[in-house]
Short mmCIF file of C-alpha atoms in Angstrom, two decimals:
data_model
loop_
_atom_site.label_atom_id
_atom_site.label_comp_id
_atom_site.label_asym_id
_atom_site.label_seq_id
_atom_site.Cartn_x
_atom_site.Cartn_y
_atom_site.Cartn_z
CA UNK A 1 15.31 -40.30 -7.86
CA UNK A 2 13.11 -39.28 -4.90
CA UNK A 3 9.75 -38.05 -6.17
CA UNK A 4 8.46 -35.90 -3.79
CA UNK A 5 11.59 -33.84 -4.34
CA UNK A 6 11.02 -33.57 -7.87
CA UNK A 7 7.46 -32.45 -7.41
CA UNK A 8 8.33 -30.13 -4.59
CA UNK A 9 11.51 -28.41 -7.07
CA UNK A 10 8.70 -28.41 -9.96
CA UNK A 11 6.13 -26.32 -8.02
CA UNK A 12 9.41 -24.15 -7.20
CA UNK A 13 9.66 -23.44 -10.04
CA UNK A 14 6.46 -23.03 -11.44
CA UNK A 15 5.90 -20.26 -8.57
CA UNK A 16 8.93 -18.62 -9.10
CA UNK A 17 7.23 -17.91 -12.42
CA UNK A 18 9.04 -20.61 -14.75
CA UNK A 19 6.03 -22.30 -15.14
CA UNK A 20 6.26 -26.02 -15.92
CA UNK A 21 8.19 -25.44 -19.33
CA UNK A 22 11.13 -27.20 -17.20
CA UNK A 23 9.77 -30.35 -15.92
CA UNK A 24 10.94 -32.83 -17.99
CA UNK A 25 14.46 -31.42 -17.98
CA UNK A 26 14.61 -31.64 -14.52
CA UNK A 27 13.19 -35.20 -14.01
CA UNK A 28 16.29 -35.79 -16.58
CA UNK A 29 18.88 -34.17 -14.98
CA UNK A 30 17.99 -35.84 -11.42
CA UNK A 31 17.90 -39.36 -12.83
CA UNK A 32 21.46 -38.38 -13.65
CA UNK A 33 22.33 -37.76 -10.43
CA UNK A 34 24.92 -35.29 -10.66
CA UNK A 35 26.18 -33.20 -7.78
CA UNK A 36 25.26 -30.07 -9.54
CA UNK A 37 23.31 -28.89 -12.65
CA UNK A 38 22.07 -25.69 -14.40
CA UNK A 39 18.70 -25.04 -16.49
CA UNK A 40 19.20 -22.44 -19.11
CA UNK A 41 15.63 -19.74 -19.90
CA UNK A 42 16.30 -17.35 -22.39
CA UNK A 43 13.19 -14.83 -23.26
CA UNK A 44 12.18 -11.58 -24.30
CA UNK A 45 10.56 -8.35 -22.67
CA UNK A 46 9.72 -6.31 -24.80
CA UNK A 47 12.48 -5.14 -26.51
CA UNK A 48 14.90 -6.07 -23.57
CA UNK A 49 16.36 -10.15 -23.76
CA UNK A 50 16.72 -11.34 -20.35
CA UNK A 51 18.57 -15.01 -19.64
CA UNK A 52 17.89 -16.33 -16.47
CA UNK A 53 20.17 -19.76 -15.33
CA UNK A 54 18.86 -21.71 -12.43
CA UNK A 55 21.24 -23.69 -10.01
CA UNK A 56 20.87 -26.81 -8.28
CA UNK A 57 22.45 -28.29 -5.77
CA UNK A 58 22.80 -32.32 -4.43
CA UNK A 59 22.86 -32.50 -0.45
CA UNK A 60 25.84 -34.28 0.54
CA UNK A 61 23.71 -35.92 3.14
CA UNK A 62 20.48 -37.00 1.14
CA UNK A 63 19.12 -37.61 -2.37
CA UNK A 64 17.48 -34.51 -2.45
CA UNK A 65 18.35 -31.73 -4.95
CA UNK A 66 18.01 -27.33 -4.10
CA UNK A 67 16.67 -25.47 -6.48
CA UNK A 68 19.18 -22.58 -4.72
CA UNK A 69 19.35 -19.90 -7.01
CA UNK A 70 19.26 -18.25 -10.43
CA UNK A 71 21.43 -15.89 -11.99
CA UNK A 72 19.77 -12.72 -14.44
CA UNK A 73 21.49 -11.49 -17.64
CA UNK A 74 19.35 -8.50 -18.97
CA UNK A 75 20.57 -6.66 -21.95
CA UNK A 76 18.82 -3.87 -23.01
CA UNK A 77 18.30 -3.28 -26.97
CA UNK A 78 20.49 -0.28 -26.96
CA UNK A 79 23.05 -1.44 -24.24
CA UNK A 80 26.38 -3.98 -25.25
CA UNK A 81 26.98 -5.30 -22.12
CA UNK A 82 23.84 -6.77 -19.90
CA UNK A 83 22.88 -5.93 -16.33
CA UNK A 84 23.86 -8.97 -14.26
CA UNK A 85 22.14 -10.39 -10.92
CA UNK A 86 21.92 -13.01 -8.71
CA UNK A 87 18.19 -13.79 -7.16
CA UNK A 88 18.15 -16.38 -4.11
CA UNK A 89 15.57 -18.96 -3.41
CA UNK A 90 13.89 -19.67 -0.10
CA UNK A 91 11.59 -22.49 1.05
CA UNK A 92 8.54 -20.05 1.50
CA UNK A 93 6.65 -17.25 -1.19
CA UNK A 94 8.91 -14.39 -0.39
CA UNK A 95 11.27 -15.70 -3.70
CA UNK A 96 11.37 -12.77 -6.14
CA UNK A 97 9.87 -14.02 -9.19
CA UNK A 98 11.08 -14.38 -12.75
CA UNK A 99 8.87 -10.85 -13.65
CA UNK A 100 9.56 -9.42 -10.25
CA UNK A 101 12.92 -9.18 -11.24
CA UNK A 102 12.48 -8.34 -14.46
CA UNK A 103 11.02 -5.25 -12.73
CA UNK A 104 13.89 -4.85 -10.32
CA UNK A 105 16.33 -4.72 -12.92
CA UNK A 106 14.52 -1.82 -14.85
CA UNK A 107 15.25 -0.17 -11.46
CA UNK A 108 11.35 -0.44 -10.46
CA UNK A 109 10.37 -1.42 -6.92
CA UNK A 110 8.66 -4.62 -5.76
CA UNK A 111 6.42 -4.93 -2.33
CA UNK A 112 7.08 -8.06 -0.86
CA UNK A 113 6.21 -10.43 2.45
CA UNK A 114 9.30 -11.41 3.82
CA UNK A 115 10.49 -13.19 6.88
CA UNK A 116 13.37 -12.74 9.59
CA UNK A 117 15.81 -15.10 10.96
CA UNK A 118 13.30 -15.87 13.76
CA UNK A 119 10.82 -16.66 10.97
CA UNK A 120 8.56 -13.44 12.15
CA UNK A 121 6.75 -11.93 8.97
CA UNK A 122 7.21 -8.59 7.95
CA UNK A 123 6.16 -6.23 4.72
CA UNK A 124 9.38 -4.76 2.65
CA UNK A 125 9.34 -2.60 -0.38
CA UNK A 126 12.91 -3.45 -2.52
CA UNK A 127 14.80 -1.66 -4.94
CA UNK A 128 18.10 -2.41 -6.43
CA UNK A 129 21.01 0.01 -5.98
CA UNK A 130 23.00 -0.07 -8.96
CA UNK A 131 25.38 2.34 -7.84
CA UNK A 132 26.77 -0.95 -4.83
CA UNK A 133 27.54 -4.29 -5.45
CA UNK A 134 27.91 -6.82 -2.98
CA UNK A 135 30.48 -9.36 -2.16
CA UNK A 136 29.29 -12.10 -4.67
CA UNK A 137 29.05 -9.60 -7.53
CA UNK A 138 25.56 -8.51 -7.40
CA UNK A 139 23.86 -5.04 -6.78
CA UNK A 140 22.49 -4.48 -3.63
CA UNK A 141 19.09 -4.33 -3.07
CA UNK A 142 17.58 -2.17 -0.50
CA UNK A 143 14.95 -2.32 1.97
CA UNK A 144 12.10 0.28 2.68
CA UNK A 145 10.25 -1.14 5.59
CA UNK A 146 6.45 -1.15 6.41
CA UNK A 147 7.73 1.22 9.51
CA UNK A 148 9.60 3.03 6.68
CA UNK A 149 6.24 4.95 6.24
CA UNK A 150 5.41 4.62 2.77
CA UNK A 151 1.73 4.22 1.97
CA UNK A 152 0.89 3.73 -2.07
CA UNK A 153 -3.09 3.88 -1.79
CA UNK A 154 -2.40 7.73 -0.40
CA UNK A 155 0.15 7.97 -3.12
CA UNK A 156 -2.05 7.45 -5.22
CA UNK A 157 -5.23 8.70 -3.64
CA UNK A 158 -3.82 12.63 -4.85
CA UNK A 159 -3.81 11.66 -8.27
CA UNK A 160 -7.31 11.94 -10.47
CA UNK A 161 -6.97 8.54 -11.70
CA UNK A 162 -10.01 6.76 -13.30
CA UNK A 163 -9.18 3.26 -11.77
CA UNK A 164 -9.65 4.03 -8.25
CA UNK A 165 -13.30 4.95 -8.09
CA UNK A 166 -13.78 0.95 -8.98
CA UNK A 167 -13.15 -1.26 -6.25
CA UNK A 168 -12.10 -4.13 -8.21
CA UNK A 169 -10.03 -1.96 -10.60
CA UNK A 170 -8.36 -0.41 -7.72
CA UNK A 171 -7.84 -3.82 -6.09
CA UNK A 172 -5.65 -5.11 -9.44
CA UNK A 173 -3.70 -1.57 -9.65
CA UNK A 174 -2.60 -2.02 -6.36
CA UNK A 175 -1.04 -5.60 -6.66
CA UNK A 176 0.31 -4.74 -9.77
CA UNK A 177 2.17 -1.72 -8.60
CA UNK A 178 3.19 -4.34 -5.60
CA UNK A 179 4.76 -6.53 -8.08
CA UNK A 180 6.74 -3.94 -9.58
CA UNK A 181 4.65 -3.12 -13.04
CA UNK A 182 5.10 0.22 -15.01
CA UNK A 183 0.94 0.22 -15.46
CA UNK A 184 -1.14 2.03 -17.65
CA UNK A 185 -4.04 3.75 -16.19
CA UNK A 186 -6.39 6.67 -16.89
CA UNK A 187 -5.96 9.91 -15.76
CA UNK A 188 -9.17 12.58 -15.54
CA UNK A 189 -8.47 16.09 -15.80
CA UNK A 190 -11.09 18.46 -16.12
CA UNK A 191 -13.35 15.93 -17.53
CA UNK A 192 -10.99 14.75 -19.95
CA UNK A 193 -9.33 11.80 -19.79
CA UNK A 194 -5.85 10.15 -20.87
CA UNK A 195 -3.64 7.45 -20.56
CA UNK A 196 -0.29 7.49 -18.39
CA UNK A 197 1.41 5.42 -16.75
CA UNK A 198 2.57 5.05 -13.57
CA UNK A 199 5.00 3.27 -11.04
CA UNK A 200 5.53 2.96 -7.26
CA UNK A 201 8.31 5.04 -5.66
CA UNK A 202 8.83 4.16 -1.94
CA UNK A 203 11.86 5.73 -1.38
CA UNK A 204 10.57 9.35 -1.99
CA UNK A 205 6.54 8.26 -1.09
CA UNK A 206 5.23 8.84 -4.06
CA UNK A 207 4.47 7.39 -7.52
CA UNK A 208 5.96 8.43 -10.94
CA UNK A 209 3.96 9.23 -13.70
CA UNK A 210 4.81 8.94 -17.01
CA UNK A 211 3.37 10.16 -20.63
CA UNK A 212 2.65 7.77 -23.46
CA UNK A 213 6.61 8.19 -24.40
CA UNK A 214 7.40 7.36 -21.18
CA UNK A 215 8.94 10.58 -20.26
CA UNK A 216 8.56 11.54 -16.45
CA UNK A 217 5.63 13.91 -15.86
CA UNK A 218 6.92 15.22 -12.77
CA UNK A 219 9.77 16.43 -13.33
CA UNK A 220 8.19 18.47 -16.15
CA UNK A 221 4.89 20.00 -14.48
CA UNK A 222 7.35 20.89 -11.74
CA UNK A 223 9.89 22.42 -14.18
CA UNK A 224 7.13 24.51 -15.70
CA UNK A 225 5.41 25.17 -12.50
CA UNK A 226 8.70 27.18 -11.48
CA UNK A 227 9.20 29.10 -14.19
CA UNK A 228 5.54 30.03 -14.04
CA UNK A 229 6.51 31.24 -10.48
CA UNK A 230 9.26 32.66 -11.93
CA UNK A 231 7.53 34.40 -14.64
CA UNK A 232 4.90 35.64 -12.18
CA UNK A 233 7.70 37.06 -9.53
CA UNK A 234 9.42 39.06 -12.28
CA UNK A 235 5.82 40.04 -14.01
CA UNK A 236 4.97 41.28 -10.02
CA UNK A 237 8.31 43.03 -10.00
CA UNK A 238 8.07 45.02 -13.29
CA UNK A 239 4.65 46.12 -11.91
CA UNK A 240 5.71 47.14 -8.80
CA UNK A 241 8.37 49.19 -10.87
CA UNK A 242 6.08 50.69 -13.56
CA UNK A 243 3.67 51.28 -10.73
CA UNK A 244 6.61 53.23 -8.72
CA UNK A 245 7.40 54.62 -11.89
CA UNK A 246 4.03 56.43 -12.72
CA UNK A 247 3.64 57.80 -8.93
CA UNK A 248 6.95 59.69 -9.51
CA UNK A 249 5.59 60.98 -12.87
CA UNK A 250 2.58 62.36 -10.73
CA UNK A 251 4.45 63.90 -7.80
CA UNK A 252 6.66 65.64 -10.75
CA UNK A 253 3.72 67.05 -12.41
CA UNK A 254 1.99 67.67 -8.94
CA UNK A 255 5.24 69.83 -7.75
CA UNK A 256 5.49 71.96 -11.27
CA UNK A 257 1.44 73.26 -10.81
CA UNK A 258 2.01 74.25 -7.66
CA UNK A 259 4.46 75.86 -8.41
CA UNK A 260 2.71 77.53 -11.41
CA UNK A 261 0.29 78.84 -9.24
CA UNK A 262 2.72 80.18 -6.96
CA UNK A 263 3.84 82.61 -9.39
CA UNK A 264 0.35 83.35 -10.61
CA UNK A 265 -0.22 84.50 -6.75
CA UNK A 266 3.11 86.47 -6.51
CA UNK A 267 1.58 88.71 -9.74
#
């Protein structure tokens, strides 16, 4: 068994966000020396169970082992059938990690550093598409681009929340809306303050907000916001009417005393 290649797959893995629960199955299963082997994780989010099975891989040239890939199960407490997806590894820190795609498979988005071909870096926001799958079965995940446009300090800068008037406080919201967290932070509204939470949305440049239920704020405030427009329109127009209404009243009452005093003149 070559050493350095079982330290190197251990700090793999312990980056990837296995930790170092795995080490001594792994020394194991390379003093085997089989072609191939898997490591089962099973564990809990909440009230989601997510099973995670990590592939390795013998080179056909060399001793060394691949820690290539690992496969996601996540079954939701009131789904049957789990969300399935394949997460590839890379020798550098753009590998999505075990919680990063926890996050991806709620359908959050994750900021991450990647790099091209050519090995040039460049930032990427993802977010898996559950509505494609790709050749090999999984979803695809798509790409919003640092030229894409989307800026999540500004985002955030237009809502009143407590956080961002501390540095540091700011600093950790940031990175953990980066990693793809649903995080709970305080919002201050006319001096009084509650807690929401809230999640990075690239694709439309913004960030959802949700209530302590988890229900989408947005989507509310706006609802209500338009049938207070609505409301206001129709309030404006039944003015306008009763307004039109009373001004025909006058000119009637106007035309029969003039023409009272008519007569009164004719006798």
């Amino acid at each position: 068994m070559n050493q350095k290649n079982l330290e190197f797959l251990k700090d793999q893995l312990k980056y990837t966000g296995f930790g170092e629960m795995f080490d001594q199955d792994l020394k194991e299963k390379m003093l085997k020396g089989e072609t191939e082997f898997k490591i089962i994780k099973e564990g809990v989010y909440g009230k989601d169970a997510m099973t995670a099975e990590l592939n390795f891989k013998k080179s056909d040239q060399s001793d060394l082992y691949f820690f290539n890939s690992y496969h996601v199960n996540l079954k939701k407490e009131e789904s049957k059938e789990g969300l399935e997806q394949t997460f590839y590894i890379n020798n550098n820190s753009s590998n999505i990690t075990l919680k990063e795609a926890y996050n991806l498979m709620e359908g959050r988005s994750v900021n991450k550093d990647l790099k091209t071909k050519e090995g040039e870096v460049y930032n990427s926001w993802l977010k898996i598409d559950f509505k494609e799958s790709e050749s090999n079965g999984s979803f695809k995940i798509n790409h919003y681009h640092q030229n894409y446009g989307y800026d999540l300090e500004a985002s955030l800068a237009k809502h009143s929340i407590k956080e961002l008037e501390t540095p540091q406080y700011k600093e950790d919201l940031l990175n953990s809306l980066k990693k793809g967290n649903l995080q709970s932070v305080t919002f201050v509204v006319k001096g009084v303050e509650s807690k929401q939470y809230i999640e990075a949305n690239p694709q439309f440049k913004t960030v959802n907000v949700y209530d302590n239920n988890l229900q989408r704020i947005n989507h509310r405030e706006s609802k209500e916001e338009k049938q207070k427009e609505t409301q206001g329109k129709s309030a404006s127009k039944d003015s306008s009417q009763t307004k039109e209404s009373v001004s025909d009243e006058v000119a009637e009452v106007e035309k029969k005393r003039s023409q009272r005093k008519g007569k009164a003149k004719s006798l």
